[in-house]
Short mmCIF file of C-alpha atoms and ligand atoms in Angstrom, two decimals:
data_model
loop_
_atom_site.label_atom_id
_atom_site.label_comp_id
_atom_site.label_asym_id
_atom_site.label_seq_id
_atom_site.Cartn_x
_atom_site.Cartn_y
_atom_site.Cartn_z
CA UNK Y 1 -12.63 -2.18 23.70
CA UNK Y 2 -9.68 0.39 24.30
CA UNK Y 3 -6.65 1.68 22.30
CA UNK Y 4 -3.60 0.89 24.49
CA UNK Y 5 -0.98 2.19 22.16
CA UNK Y 6 -0.45 4.19 18.97
CA UNK Y 7 2.92 4.37 17.09
CA UNK Y 8 4.02 5.92 13.83
CA UNK Y 9 7.06 5.63 11.68
CA UNK Y 10 8.39 6.94 8.34
CA UNK Y 11 8.73 4.03 5.82
CA UNK Y 12 9.14 4.08 1.85
CA UNK Y 13 6.49 4.04 -0.68
CA UNK Y 14 6.56 2.30 -4.06
CA UNK Y 15 8.43 5.22 -5.65
CA UNK Y 16 11.03 5.18 -3.04
CA UNK Y 17 9.57 8.32 -1.37
CA UNK Y 18 8.96 8.51 2.49
CA UNK Y 19 5.42 7.92 3.61
CA UNK Y 20 3.53 7.58 7.03
CA UNK Y 21 2.85 4.04 8.68
CA UNK Y 22 0.69 3.90 11.86
CA UNK Y 23 0.17 1.00 14.19
CA UNK Y 24 -2.47 0.59 17.02
CA UNK Y 25 -2.88 -1.78 19.72
CA UNK Y 26 -5.96 -2.75 21.81
CA UNK Y 27 -6.41 -4.10 25.31
CA UNK Y 28 -6.64 -7.62 23.92
CA UNK Y 29 -3.03 -7.35 22.55
CA UNK Y 30 -4.17 -7.11 18.94
CA UNK Y 31 -2.65 -4.84 16.49
CA UNK Y 32 -3.08 -3.34 13.09
CA UNK Y 33 -0.80 -1.48 10.71
CA UNK Y 34 -2.03 1.22 8.29
CA UNK Y 35 0.47 2.61 5.41
CA UNK Y 36 -0.39 5.84 3.71
CA UNK Y 37 -0.29 6.00 0.01
CA UNK Y 38 0.62 9.15 -2.27
CA UNK Y 39 -0.11 10.52 -5.57
CA UNK Y 40 1.67 12.21 -8.54
CA UNK Y 41 -1.00 13.35 -10.60
CA UNK Y 42 -2.95 15.12 -7.56
CA UNK Y 43 -5.80 17.27 -8.08
CA UNK Y 44 -5.73 20.95 -6.96
CA UNK Y 45 -8.56 20.64 -4.41
CA UNK Y 46 -7.12 17.72 -2.78
CA UNK Y 47 -6.32 17.76 0.88
CA UNK Y 48 -2.68 18.60 1.42
CA UNK Y 49 0.11 16.00 2.47
CA UNK Y 50 2.36 17.18 5.27
CA UNK Y 51 6.07 16.94 4.38
CA UNK Y 52 9.11 18.04 6.55
CA UNK Y 53 10.65 20.44 3.78
CA UNK Y 54 14.02 19.56 5.17
CA UNK Y 55 15.90 19.34 1.89
CA UNK Y 56 18.76 17.66 3.65
CA UNK Y 57 16.61 14.54 3.86
CA UNK Y 58 14.74 12.93 1.16
CA UNK Y 59 14.70 16.23 -0.93
CA UNK Y 60 12.27 17.51 1.70
CA UNK Y 61 9.77 14.73 1.56
CA UNK Y 62 10.44 13.06 4.81
CA UNK Y 63 7.21 12.75 7.38
CA UNK Y 64 9.13 12.84 10.68
CA UNK Y 65 6.97 15.92 11.78
CA UNK Y 66 3.98 13.58 11.22
CA UNK Y 67 5.58 11.19 13.22
CA UNK Y 68 6.32 13.54 16.21
CA UNK Y 69 2.88 15.24 15.71
CA UNK Y 70 1.20 11.72 16.38
CA UNK Y 71 3.37 10.35 19.28
CA UNK Y 72 3.93 13.50 21.09
CA UNK Y 73 0.78 15.66 20.65
CA UNK Y 74 -2.10 13.66 19.33
CA UNK Y 75 -1.63 10.11 20.95
CA UNK Y 76 -2.86 10.76 24.28
CA UNK Y 77 -6.13 12.26 23.57
CA UNK Y 78 -7.01 9.98 20.82
CA UNK Y 79 -6.31 6.74 23.14
CA UNK Y 80 -9.09 8.05 25.47
CA UNK Y 81 -11.74 7.43 22.62
CA UNK Y 82 -13.28 3.80 22.66
CA UNK Y 83 -13.03 1.74 19.60
CA UNK Y 84 -16.02 1.51 17.50
CA UNK Y 85 -16.91 5.05 17.07
CA UNK Y 86 -15.16 6.21 14.07
CA UNK Y 87 -17.21 9.58 13.63
CA UNK Y 88 -16.24 10.27 17.17
CA UNK Y 89 -12.51 9.40 16.37
CA UNK Y 90 -12.38 11.27 13.14
CA UNK Y 91 -14.30 14.26 14.80
CA UNK Y 92 -11.54 14.41 17.39
CA UNK Y 93 -8.84 14.54 14.62
CA UNK Y 94 -11.04 17.55 12.92
CA UNK Y 95 -10.93 19.52 16.19
CA UNK Y 96 -6.96 19.44 15.82
CA UNK Y 97 -7.10 20.49 12.30
CA UNK Y 98 -10.68 21.90 11.05
CA UNK Y 99 -9.07 23.41 7.94
CA UNK Y 100 -10.71 22.12 4.72
CA UNK Y 101 -7.26 21.13 3.06
CA UNK Y 102 -5.86 19.79 6.32
CA UNK Y 103 -2.99 22.18 6.23
CA UNK Y 104 -1.87 21.75 9.72
CA UNK Y 105 -1.88 18.07 10.37
CA UNK Y 106 -1.81 17.04 6.68
CA UNK Y 107 -4.35 14.34 5.22
CA UNK Y 108 -1.52 11.76 5.54
CA UNK Y 109 -1.44 12.13 9.36
CA UNK Y 110 -5.02 11.93 9.54
CA UNK Y 111 -5.60 9.03 7.11
CA UNK Y 112 -2.93 7.08 8.91
CA UNK Y 113 -4.69 7.54 12.34
CA UNK Y 114 -8.15 7.18 10.99
CA UNK Y 115 -7.39 4.17 8.86
CA UNK Y 116 -5.65 2.28 11.69
CA UNK Y 117 -8.44 3.18 14.01
CA UNK Y 118 -10.91 1.77 11.43
CA UNK Y 119 -8.75 -1.39 11.27
CA UNK Y 120 -8.53 -1.80 14.85
CA UNK Y 121 -12.33 -1.44 15.47
CA UNK Y 122 -13.04 -3.99 13.00
CA UNK Y 123 -10.68 -6.47 14.39
CA UNK Y 124 -11.99 -5.73 17.86
CA UNK Y 125 -15.55 -6.45 16.71
CA UNK Y 126 -14.44 -9.80 15.40
CA UNK Y 127 -15.67 -9.01 11.98
CA UNK Y 128 -13.76 -8.96 8.69
CA UNK Y 129 -12.67 -5.40 7.54
CA UNK Y 130 -14.84 -5.39 4.47
CA UNK Y 131 -18.12 -6.68 6.64
CA UNK Y 132 -17.35 -3.94 9.40
CA UNK Y 133 -17.09 -1.22 6.51
CA UNK Y 134 -20.33 -2.51 4.98
CA UNK Y 135 -21.79 -2.15 8.53
CA UNK Y 136 -20.59 1.26 9.35
CA UNK Y 137 -21.48 2.68 5.88
CA UNK Y 138 -24.93 0.81 5.77
CA UNK Y 139 -23.93 -0.48 2.18
CA UNK Y 140 -24.67 -4.08 0.78
CA UNK Y 141 -20.96 -5.56 0.19
CA UNK Y 142 -20.35 -6.91 -3.22
CA UNK Y 143 -17.16 -7.74 -5.28
CA UNK Y 144 -16.16 -4.75 -7.72
CA UNK Y 145 -15.12 -5.00 -11.04
CA UNK Y 146 -11.26 -4.80 -11.49
CA UNK Y 147 -9.79 -2.15 -13.23
CA UNK Y 148 -6.35 -3.23 -14.42
CA UNK Y 149 -4.01 -0.55 -15.73
CA UNK Y 150 -2.01 -2.17 -18.26
CA UNK Y 151 -0.48 0.92 -19.94
CA UNK Y 152 1.33 3.79 -18.08
CA UNK Y 153 1.76 7.24 -19.49
CA UNK Y 154 1.19 10.97 -18.22
CA UNK Y 155 2.94 11.66 -14.73
CA UNK Y 156 3.17 7.92 -14.33
CA UNK Y 157 5.85 7.05 -17.02
CA UNK Y 158 7.36 8.65 -20.36
CA UNK Y 159 5.12 7.66 -23.20
CA UNK Y 160 1.38 8.09 -23.86
CA UNK Y 161 -0.26 11.54 -22.98
CA UNK Y 162 -3.05 9.41 -21.62
CA UNK Y 163 -2.19 8.37 -17.93
CA UNK Y 164 -3.73 4.97 -17.71
CA UNK Y 165 -5.43 2.32 -20.30
CA UNK Y 166 -7.03 -0.34 -18.17
CA UNK Y 167 -8.68 -3.43 -19.18
CA UNK Y 168 -12.05 -4.25 -16.95
CA UNK Y 169 -13.14 -7.80 -16.91
CA UNK Y 170 -17.13 -8.19 -16.85
CA UNK Y 171 -16.60 -11.10 -14.48
CA UNK Y 172 -16.24 -9.81 -10.86
CA UNK Y 173 -15.32 -12.94 -8.82
CA UNK Y 174 -11.66 -12.24 -8.33
CA UNK Y 175 -10.73 -16.11 -8.94
CA UNK Y 176 -11.90 -15.63 -12.51
CA UNK Y 177 -11.19 -12.14 -13.13
CA UNK Y 178 -7.51 -12.03 -12.07
CA UNK Y 179 -6.62 -14.88 -14.20
CA UNK Y 180 -8.42 -13.29 -17.26
CA UNK Y 181 -6.30 -9.98 -16.52
CA UNK Y 182 -2.96 -12.01 -16.42
CA UNK Y 183 -3.64 -13.79 -19.55
CA UNK Y 184 -4.76 -10.55 -21.31
CA UNK Y 185 -1.61 -8.86 -20.24
CA UNK Y 186 0.63 -11.90 -21.54
CA UNK Y 187 -1.16 -11.39 -24.98
CA UNK Y 188 -0.65 -7.56 -24.79
CA UNK Y 189 2.90 -7.77 -24.08
CA UNK Y 190 3.32 -10.23 -27.11
CA UNK Y 191 1.68 -7.75 -29.37
CA UNK Y 192 3.28 -4.46 -27.88
CA UNK Y 193 6.62 -5.82 -28.36
CA UNK Y 194 5.96 -6.97 -31.86
CA UNK Y 195 4.73 -3.32 -32.56
CA UNK Y 196 6.95 -1.09 -30.47
CA UNK Y 197 9.93 -3.45 -29.42
CA UNK Y 198 10.72 -5.06 -26.33
CA UNK Y 199 11.64 -1.83 -24.43
CA UNK Y 200 7.70 -1.10 -24.45
CA UNK Y 201 7.58 -4.26 -21.66
CA UNK Y 202 9.52 -1.94 -19.20
CA UNK Y 203 6.72 -0.90 -16.67
CA UNK Y 204 5.79 2.28 -14.90
CA UNK Y 205 4.54 3.45 -11.46
CA UNK Y 206 1.48 1.40 -11.68
CA UNK Y 207 3.04 -1.69 -13.41
CA UNK Y 208 1.64 -0.87 -16.74
CA UNK Y 209 3.70 -1.22 -19.98
CA UNK Y 210 5.18 1.93 -21.39
CA UNK Y 211 5.36 1.88 -25.32
CA UNK Y 212 7.14 4.85 -26.83
CA UNK Y 213 6.05 7.04 -29.80
CA UNK Y 214 2.67 5.03 -29.84
CA UNK Y 215 -0.55 6.64 -31.20
CA UNK Y 216 -3.35 6.37 -28.55
CA UNK Y 217 -5.80 4.79 -31.17
CA UNK Y 218 -3.49 2.32 -32.12
CA UNK Y 219 -2.94 1.17 -28.30
CA UNK Y 220 -6.71 0.80 -28.04
CA UNK Y 221 -6.98 -1.12 -31.36
CA UNK Y 222 -4.25 -3.69 -29.82
CA UNK Y 223 -6.55 -3.89 -26.72
CA UNK Y 224 -9.79 -4.57 -28.82
CA UNK Y 225 -7.85 -7.28 -31.00
CA UNK Y 226 -7.32 -9.36 -27.72
CA UNK Y 227 -10.15 -11.85 -27.32
CA UNK Y 228 -12.07 -11.88 -23.92
CA UNK Y 229 -14.87 -10.68 -21.93
CA UNK Y 230 -13.86 -7.18 -21.12
CA UNK Y 231 -14.11 -3.77 -21.52
CA UNK Y 232 -11.55 -0.91 -21.71
CA UNK Y 233 -11.26 2.19 -19.26
CA UNK Y 234 -9.26 5.34 -19.63
CA UNK Y 235 -7.93 7.66 -17.11
CA UNK Y 236 -6.69 10.74 -19.15
CA UNK Y 237 -5.70 12.98 -16.13
CA UNK Y 238 -6.27 15.80 -18.58
CA UNK Y 239 -4.92 18.60 -16.42
CA UNK Y 240 -1.49 17.11 -16.80
CA UNK Y 241 -1.32 18.09 -20.48
CA UNK Y 242 -3.48 21.23 -20.38
CA UNK Y 243 -1.74 24.51 -20.36
CA UNK Y 244 -3.11 28.10 -21.60
CA UNK Y 245 -6.51 27.08 -22.68
CA UNK Y 246 -5.21 23.97 -24.92
CA UNK Y 247 -4.62 20.27 -24.37
CA UNK Y 248 -1.15 19.22 -25.78
CA UNK Y 249 -2.28 15.74 -27.05
CA UNK Y 250 -0.34 13.62 -29.42
CA UNK Y 251 1.96 16.58 -30.32
CA UNK Y 252 -0.71 19.16 -31.24
CA UNK Y 253 -2.56 21.84 -29.35
CA UNK Y 254 -6.21 20.79 -29.41
CA UNK Y 255 -9.56 22.29 -27.76
CA UNK Y 256 -11.67 20.58 -25.33
CA UNK Y 257 -14.29 20.17 -28.17
CA UNK Y 258 -11.68 18.58 -30.24
CA UNK Y 259 -10.61 16.37 -27.43
CA UNK Y 260 -14.18 15.44 -26.78
CA UNK Y 261 -14.69 14.54 -30.47
CA UNK Y 262 -11.43 12.18 -30.10
CA UNK Y 263 -13.07 10.32 -27.09
CA UNK Y 264 -16.37 9.96 -29.09
CA UNK Y 265 -14.39 8.38 -32.21
CA UNK Y 266 -12.69 6.15 -30.12
CA UNK Y 267 -15.40 5.02 -27.85
CA UNK Y 268 -15.42 1.30 -29.23
CA UNK Y 269 -15.76 -0.97 -26.08
CA UNK Y 270 -14.87 1.75 -23.75
CA UNK Y 271 -16.47 1.48 -20.49
CA UNK Y 272 -15.45 4.65 -18.78
CA UNK Y 273 -13.19 7.79 -19.10
CA UNK Y 274 -11.91 9.47 -16.12
CA UNK Y 275 -10.86 13.03 -16.00
CA UNK Y 276 -11.43 13.70 -19.75
CA UNK Y 277 -10.77 17.38 -19.31
CA UNK Y 278 -8.86 19.68 -16.91
CA UNK Y 279 -10.26 19.83 -13.30
CA UNK Y 280 -11.74 23.41 -13.72
CA UNK Y 281 -13.79 22.67 -16.74
CA UNK Y 282 -16.93 20.96 -15.57
CA UNK Y 283 -18.92 22.08 -18.55
CA UNK Y 284 -16.90 20.04 -20.93
CA UNK Y 285 -17.46 17.06 -18.48
CA UNK Y 286 -21.29 17.78 -18.70
CA UNK Y 287 -21.16 18.10 -22.63
CA UNK Y 288 -19.44 14.82 -22.80
CA UNK Y 289 -21.59 12.95 -20.23
CA UNK Y 290 -24.77 13.82 -21.90
CA UNK Y 291 -23.63 12.49 -25.37
CA UNK Y 292 -21.05 9.61 -24.41
CA UNK Y 293 -22.02 5.90 -24.40
CA UNK Y 294 -19.28 5.50 -21.46
CA UNK Y 295 -19.30 6.63 -18.13
CA UNK Y 296 -17.65 9.81 -17.48
CA UNK Y 297 -15.74 9.81 -14.03
CA UNK Y 298 -14.54 12.61 -11.89
CA UNK Y 299 -11.28 12.39 -10.02
CA UNK Y 300 -9.31 15.50 -9.78
CA UNK Y 301 -12.67 16.98 -10.36
CA UNK Y 302 -14.25 15.65 -7.23
CA UNK Y 303 -11.30 14.86 -4.99
CA UNK Y 304 -13.43 12.44 -2.81
CA UNK Y 305 -15.25 15.35 -1.36
CA UNK Y 306 -18.94 14.95 -0.61
CA UNK Y 307 -19.61 18.48 -1.61
CA UNK Y 308 -18.11 18.30 -4.81
CA UNK Y 309 -19.53 14.89 -5.70
CA UNK Y 310 -22.92 16.31 -5.04
CA UNK Y 311 -22.50 19.53 -7.06
CA UNK Y 312 -21.03 17.75 -10.06
CA UNK Y 313 -23.63 14.94 -10.11
CA UNK Y 314 -26.38 17.37 -9.89
CA UNK Y 315 -25.03 19.36 -12.75
CA UNK Y 316 -24.70 16.04 -14.58
CA UNK Y 317 -21.10 16.48 -15.34
CA UNK Y 318 -20.23 13.05 -13.90
CA UNK Y 319 -21.75 9.50 -14.28
CA UNK Y 320 -18.89 8.12 -11.77
CA UNK Y 321 -16.45 8.99 -9.26
CA UNK Y 322 -13.03 8.01 -7.98
CA UNK Y 323 -12.77 7.45 -4.17
CA UNK Y 324 -9.29 7.92 -2.80
CA UNK Y 325 -9.21 8.37 1.10
CA UNK Y 326 -5.98 10.27 1.12
CA UNK Y 327 -7.69 13.03 -1.16
CA UNK Y 328 -9.73 14.03 1.71
CA UNK Y 329 -8.20 12.87 5.02
CA UNK Y 330 -10.60 10.75 7.14
CA UNK Y 331 -12.25 7.46 6.67
CA UNK Y 332 -15.56 9.52 7.85
CA UNK Y 333 -14.99 11.82 5.29
CA UNK Y 334 -14.67 9.02 2.72
CA UNK Y 335 -17.65 7.41 3.55
CA UNK Y 336 -19.54 10.49 3.48
CA UNK Y 337 -18.17 11.09 -0.29
CA UNK Y 338 -19.47 7.43 -0.73
CA UNK Y 339 -22.76 8.26 0.51
CA UNK Y 340 -22.90 11.22 -1.51
CA UNK Y 341 -22.03 9.20 -4.83
CA UNK Y 342 -24.80 6.52 -3.63
CA UNK Y 343 -27.45 9.37 -3.06
CA UNK Y 344 -26.76 10.77 -6.66
CA UNK Y 345 -26.67 7.19 -8.15
CA UNK Y 346 -23.09 7.67 -10.03
CA UNK Y 347 -20.82 4.68 -10.22
CA UNK Y 348 -18.23 4.46 -7.54
CA UNK Y 349 -14.53 3.28 -8.07
CA UNK Y 350 -12.32 3.01 -5.07
CA UNK Y 351 -8.62 3.70 -6.20
CA UNK Y 352 -5.07 3.03 -5.00
CA UNK Y 353 -2.53 5.95 -5.61
CA UNK Y 354 0.42 5.76 -7.82
CA UNK Y 355 2.87 5.79 -4.96
CA UNK Y 356 1.71 2.93 -2.86
CA UNK Y 357 2.51 0.67 0.31
CA UNK Y 358 1.83 -3.00 0.62
CA UNK Y 359 -1.42 -2.09 2.53
CA UNK Y 360 -4.41 -3.88 1.15
CA UNK Y 361 -7.12 -1.65 2.78
CA UNK Y 362 -8.62 -0.46 -0.62
CA UNK Y 363 -9.64 -4.08 -1.41
CA UNK Y 364 -11.83 -4.07 1.82
CA UNK Y 365 -13.19 -0.77 1.39
CA UNK Y 366 -14.26 -1.25 -2.29
CA UNK Y 367 -15.98 -4.56 -1.21
CA UNK Y 368 -17.56 -3.21 1.97
CA UNK Y 369 -19.24 -0.31 0.31
CA UNK Y 370 -20.39 -2.31 -2.80
CA UNK Y 371 -18.18 -0.40 -5.07
CA UNK Y 372 -18.67 -0.85 -8.83
CA UNK Y 373 -14.94 -0.92 -9.53
CA UNK Y 374 -11.60 -0.94 -7.94
CA UNK Y 375 -8.46 0.62 -9.56
CA UNK Y 376 -5.20 -1.44 -8.54
CA UNK Y 377 -2.81 -1.09 -11.42
CA UNK Y 378 -1.37 -4.15 -13.02
CA UNK Y 379 -1.15 -7.45 -11.64
CA UNK Y 380 2.80 -6.92 -11.04
CA UNK Y 381 4.82 -5.09 -8.38
CA UNK Y 382 4.24 -5.99 -4.82
CA UNK Y 383 2.34 -2.93 -3.91
CA UNK Y 384 -0.41 -3.78 -6.55
CA UNK Y 385 -0.33 -7.52 -6.12
CA UNK Y 386 -1.20 -7.02 -2.40
CA UNK Y 387 -4.60 -5.62 -3.37
CA UNK Y 388 -5.23 -8.49 -6.04
CA UNK Y 389 -4.29 -10.89 -3.43
CA UNK Y 390 -6.53 -9.31 -0.78
CA UNK Y 391 -9.36 -9.50 -3.25
CA UNK Y 392 -8.79 -13.10 -3.91
CA UNK Y 393 -9.01 -13.71 0.03
CA UNK Y 394 -12.19 -11.64 0.28
CA UNK Y 395 -13.79 -13.83 -2.19
CA UNK Y 396 -12.91 -17.08 -0.05
CA UNK Y 397 -14.17 -15.25 2.98
CA UNK Y 398 -17.53 -15.73 1.53
CA UNK Y 399 -18.35 -12.42 -0.26
P1 LIG D 1 -2.17 9.49 -8.73
O1 LIG D 1 -2.77 8.68 -10.19
O2 LIG D 1 -2.18 8.59 -7.58
O3 LIG D 1 -0.69 9.67 -9.35
O4 LIG D 1 -2.83 10.91 -8.56
C1 LIG D 1 -3.97 7.89 -10.00
C2 LIG D 1 -5.09 8.89 -10.74
O5 LIG D 1 -5.00 9.91 -11.25
O6 LIG D 1 -6.18 8.09 -10.78
ZN1 LIG D 2 -7.11 9.83 -12.22
#
């Protein structure tokens, strides 16, 4: 089947910043739309977003150049590629920009096209998106554990130094887990407003609450005081409070060793800790991973790169990785990162970004590759709820 048209446009993400949306049509008159997300606590090694830089529009963050690039330069050649051959399509994209960090096209341009092509190939094949992803990634599909981010801090909200405190039900059926998350959140709201006042119930970029002047250990104790069959996960995003060799944590400058000691002392019911140290300190990751009862997850450390995942898994610096397609660019490179993680037997957690659209693609991605987990924020805000609701649909589709 053939591509008959490609269109691109500038839309808004959940922070009110411009982002790219790509639609693609086939010769049966079917069409798909892919919305590109955008991070705030980005890793230094991530592929780059292309932005216009014209400060008279959206403070320089416009993506009109990406739209022009697609519609005037890339579209014609890409439309000649038949649907159903992801590596050929992504290979063609790579010829337009072979640079490691996608400086020319931008990872946003590449993912918009690559993601729309994947969706249209799946639709043309008559398969559900998660089934098609399972087939091309040669993975057994399964339902992931939901990582529900209920407290926002770091670069996503004023409040805690740790960026995310998540509840993770043990149950993977969304029809059960989603209700558990919603009732956990209701109970958490009650306890937070008693402890920190009602203003703690305002929400951050990923829909989590934002208690002010709270101690991290106290917040963890509140989580643990709520009944239910779940574990707790942290995304520390430690690069965001690291400066001059020290971590600025709870008003003090602490060393990597001291911070590692804090994780160990607060490990009760902790399932995983993401980016516990800044993104160049893989040695501290390895020290923690060799002693911890929880999984040590790389995000800024590994940036969805097959090479880096392979390197840090071999060094035993990680026992799990975050997979975010826009950190690397194309779907093929994302699936290569997944394959690297599967080969090293580290846990895979597919993740949204803090700046999101209503696109629910990552739910199909996580299910299709049989990921251990999926990070989709709190069960509020349309752009987060879209992913929850897609998981509920996928279960009904028979997974
Ligand atoms: P980001 O945050 O999308 O702002 O990078 C998410 C994360 O660090 O996991
Ligand atoms: Zn992270």
